[in-house]
Amino acid sequence: MLFCLALVASAPLANAQEEFSIQSESLQETRQVVVHLPANYDPDREEGYPVLYMLDVPRKVKLTAEIANYYYWGDLIPELIVIGLIDVGGMDLLPHYYEREVDGQPIAGNGDKLLAYIEKDLIPFADNQFNTNSNNVVSGHSWGGQYLSYMLSQSPGLFDAYFITSPSFGDSGQWGRKTYDALEQTLTQDQELPDLIYLSMGGDGAPGPLSDAALLPDYYRLTALLREHLLEEVELHHEVHHSANHTSNGAISMAKVLQLYFATSSEVE
């Protein structure tokens, strides 16, 4: 154990995060992202770097970048660029078919515009600014997890892999049903699909307000839909971490799926 602690202590840290502003034509406003480059980032490296895009809070983006750096240092995965969308609001993560009243006026979800921003503004920005290699994956937790389910229903081939953790479709799943229907329709059509989908949830063994127990029915429904309609060539992994709550499941899952996907999708140097 002391040997392992010594290894961790001597591992190089990932580069400090940098913040960038992107003028989005799709959203008609400026958005911010944070970028963590690998510790040994080389802008001229021939093979480039895969990119993990995250719809999560900055501290989780930083944690993920550090995990990825340690995994690379341990010869488990290749080096990654980690990009976090740090100013995504609640309406951004809601599908375009969801509406709620604000000051007596119906306001639709901004999900379709956020998707256009990611596809037309964010990914091209990253490809122009950094040495990427077209292996793009995306992760989302809680509302970000349900947004990735929506993204799969709208543009399933946009990313090579989707990491969905503790997806939350609202107290009554009021917009989830439409997302399930749209996803089922998409998966039965001839469209480009990702290589891997990872789906996880905390269990009912962690009591308290942070328990994922209330979200389990939607998780099982989404899992069943994917198992029934995904093509065989799409790798599907799903699991319930029974002792994890809503917060810890995200960290546990990310530590597992980074190795699960990148150690098998790319040659580890």
XYZ file of C-alpha atoms in Angstrom:
269
model
C 0.000 0.000 0.000
C 2.860 2.369 0.825
C 4.366 1.599 -2.590
C 1.084 2.517 -4.324
C 0.876 5.765 -2.350
C 4.413 6.588 -3.403
C 3.493 6.035 -7.052
C 0.515 8.380 -6.784
C 2.560 10.990 -4.953
C 5.262 10.972 -7.649
C 2.920 11.006 -10.644
C 3.027 14.236 -12.696
C 0.024 16.510 -12.382
C -2.118 17.428 -15.364
C -1.619 20.893 -16.776
C -3.555 23.649 -15.029
C -6.949 24.410 -16.462
C -7.403 27.214 -18.963
C -10.646 29.037 -19.617
C -11.767 30.010 -23.113
C -14.636 32.073 -24.483
C -16.491 30.863 -27.563
C -18.751 33.122 -29.576
C -21.613 30.840 -30.529
C -23.630 31.462 -33.661
C -26.097 28.789 -32.555
C -26.801 30.328 -29.144
C -26.186 33.930 -30.213
C -24.054 34.535 -27.144
C -20.621 33.899 -25.690
C -20.070 30.672 -23.740
C -17.205 29.580 -21.505
C -15.314 26.286 -21.376
C -12.431 25.028 -19.252
C -9.720 22.925 -20.858
C -7.302 20.521 -19.185
C -4.435 19.512 -21.438
C -2.291 16.426 -20.726
C 0.836 16.974 -18.658
C 2.982 16.099 -21.683
C 0.817 17.866 -24.267
C 2.574 18.251 -27.602
C 0.818 20.453 -30.189
C 2.826 18.767 -32.940
C 2.335 15.125 -31.961
C 1.426 13.213 -35.103
C -1.373 11.052 -33.653
C -3.113 13.892 -31.802
C -5.226 13.443 -28.668
C -8.741 12.156 -27.974
C -11.113 14.621 -26.317
C -13.541 14.076 -23.455
C -16.304 16.698 -23.341
C -18.057 17.047 -19.970
C -21.417 18.579 -19.025
C -20.367 18.818 -15.376
C -19.250 21.244 -12.702
C -15.628 22.464 -12.928
C -14.414 20.516 -9.885
C -15.564 17.232 -11.434
C -13.887 18.188 -14.702
C -10.664 18.792 -12.778
C -11.000 15.496 -10.910
C -11.556 13.630 -14.179
C -8.510 15.260 -15.754
C -6.390 14.155 -12.802
C -7.743 10.585 -12.963
C -6.993 10.480 -16.697
C -3.469 11.744 -16.036
C -2.814 9.092 -13.386
C -4.214 6.384 -15.653
C -1.933 7.479 -18.466
C 1.046 7.537 -16.125
C 0.134 3.963 -15.121
C -0.003 2.852 -18.792
C -3.761 2.242 -18.626
C -5.086 4.769 -21.152
C -3.714 7.265 -23.679
C -3.383 10.933 -22.794
C -6.641 12.904 -23.066
C -7.781 16.469 -23.497
C -10.649 17.173 -21.081
C -13.046 20.019 -21.888
C -15.807 21.120 -19.525
C -18.847 23.247 -20.390
C -18.924 25.382 -17.263
C -21.848 27.744 -17.879
C -24.599 25.383 -19.023
C -27.916 26.455 -17.479
C -30.953 24.372 -16.537
C -32.952 25.204 -19.659
C -29.927 24.296 -21.817
C -30.207 20.699 -20.639
C -33.944 20.388 -21.245
C -35.264 19.002 -24.560
C -36.826 21.387 -27.024
C -40.223 19.727 -26.470
C -40.260 20.588 -22.758
C -42.006 23.810 -21.757
C -42.489 25.664 -18.497
C -44.019 29.008 -17.667
C -41.814 31.955 -16.779
C -43.672 35.172 -15.923
C -46.790 33.726 -17.514
C -45.049 32.925 -20.799
C -44.216 29.414 -22.051
C -40.455 28.879 -22.362
C -39.149 25.890 -24.305
C -36.080 23.887 -23.432
C -32.826 24.970 -25.028
C -31.572 21.452 -25.728
C -31.640 21.689 -29.509
C -29.671 24.947 -29.476
C -27.111 23.531 -27.045
C -26.687 20.523 -29.336
C -26.082 22.828 -32.299
C -23.545 24.783 -30.218
C -21.651 21.601 -29.327
C -21.645 20.336 -32.913
C -21.076 23.562 -34.847
C -19.131 25.756 -32.415
C -17.486 23.804 -29.600
C -16.049 20.784 -31.432
C -14.688 22.901 -34.330
C -13.165 25.295 -31.764
C -11.378 22.407 -30.038
C -10.187 20.939 -33.340
C -8.778 24.305 -34.433
C -7.260 25.265 -31.080
C -5.758 21.944 -30.003
C -4.108 18.862 -31.464
C -7.134 16.540 -31.541
C -7.531 13.246 -33.388
C -11.312 13.026 -34.015
C -11.902 10.520 -31.175
C -14.554 12.504 -29.282
C -16.512 11.254 -26.277
C -18.993 12.982 -23.986
C -20.104 12.546 -20.384
C -23.041 13.886 -18.419
C -24.303 13.398 -14.856
C -27.808 13.920 -13.427
C -29.549 16.449 -15.706
C -26.501 16.166 -17.909
C -27.129 12.425 -18.047
C -30.697 12.840 -19.223
C -29.448 15.401 -21.741
C -27.110 12.812 -23.235
C -30.131 10.507 -23.622
C -31.809 13.331 -25.527
C -28.619 13.877 -27.562
C -28.593 10.195 -28.495
C -32.141 10.549 -29.793
C -31.248 13.580 -31.907
C -27.682 13.004 -33.117
C -26.425 9.582 -31.994
C -23.291 9.570 -34.154
C -21.962 12.922 -32.995
C -19.688 11.261 -30.406
C -17.797 7.988 -30.413
C -18.938 7.182 -26.868
C -21.531 8.436 -24.388
C -20.931 8.212 -20.611
C -24.329 8.632 -18.899
C -24.329 8.640 -15.093
C -27.341 8.969 -12.764
C -29.650 10.459 -15.429
C -32.463 12.506 -13.875
C -35.635 13.064 -15.902
C -37.476 15.142 -13.299
C -39.746 14.108 -10.456
C -42.399 12.651 -12.729
C -40.288 11.892 -15.777
C -42.519 14.340 -17.606
C -40.190 14.870 -20.547
C -38.500 11.489 -20.243
C -41.319 9.677 -22.013
C -40.857 11.795 -25.122
C -37.113 11.231 -24.994
C -37.624 7.465 -24.774
C -40.004 7.539 -27.738
C -37.633 9.693 -29.794
C -34.674 7.478 -28.885
C -36.520 4.304 -29.837
C -37.463 5.806 -33.193
C -33.878 6.921 -33.832
C -32.391 3.536 -32.993
C -34.728 1.768 -35.425
C -33.529 3.953 -38.301
C -30.378 3.639 -40.379
C -28.168 6.212 -38.644
C -24.575 6.502 -37.545
C -24.209 5.250 -33.982
C -21.505 5.520 -31.307
C -19.062 2.736 -30.557
C -19.957 2.569 -26.862
C -22.669 3.676 -24.453
C -22.056 3.497 -20.713
C -24.982 3.923 -18.312
C -24.818 3.789 -14.531
C -26.875 4.621 -11.462
C -26.410 4.681 -7.724
C -28.473 2.138 -5.817
C -30.957 2.121 -2.982
C -28.285 1.179 -0.448
C -27.302 4.788 0.219
C -30.143 6.407 2.219
C -30.819 10.088 2.500
C -31.637 12.996 0.178
C -28.769 12.120 -2.186
C -30.011 8.591 -2.856
C -30.484 7.535 -6.485
C -33.309 5.166 -5.512
C -36.038 7.366 -7.004
C -34.175 7.457 -10.327
C -33.850 3.696 -10.711
C -37.147 3.142 -12.627
C -36.018 5.512 -15.390
C -32.593 3.866 -15.436
C -34.134 0.415 -15.929
C -36.458 1.698 -18.632
C -33.605 3.380 -20.498
C -31.418 0.297 -20.126
C -34.152 -1.985 -21.460
C -34.733 0.322 -24.439
C -31.042 0.368 -25.344
C -30.671 -3.385 -24.953
C -33.650 -4.001 -27.218
C -32.887 -1.559 -30.018
C -29.126 -0.986 -30.149
C -27.278 -2.728 -32.950
C -24.906 -5.478 -31.874
C -21.844 -3.534 -32.956
C -22.558 -0.844 -30.330
C -20.965 -1.829 -27.029
C -23.381 -1.274 -24.138
C -22.307 -1.300 -20.496
C -24.777 -0.650 -17.695
C -24.461 -1.092 -13.960
C -25.964 -0.081 -10.625
C -23.534 0.787 -7.852
C -25.747 -0.259 -4.966
C -23.863 1.511 -2.187
C -23.285 4.736 -4.145
C -25.462 7.824 -3.892
C -26.199 10.438 -6.560
C -22.916 12.261 -6.001
C -20.506 9.380 -5.500
C -21.868 7.388 -8.444
C -20.544 9.987 -10.860
C -17.002 9.767 -9.501
C -17.054 5.963 -9.227
C -18.392 5.592 -12.753
C -15.924 8.001 -14.340
C -12.980 6.194 -12.774
C -14.260 2.935 -14.302
C -15.409 4.061 -17.728
C -12.236 5.969 -18.620
C -10.312 2.734 -18.498
C -13.172 0.704 -19.969
C -13.390 2.792 -23.124
C -9.968 4.302 -23.737
C -7.900 1.250 -22.855
C -9.773 -0.721 -25.525
C -10.477 1.992 -28.122
C -6.935 3.332 -28.473
C -3.458 1.940 -28.311
C -1.968 2.838 -24.945
C 1.540 4.147 -25.318
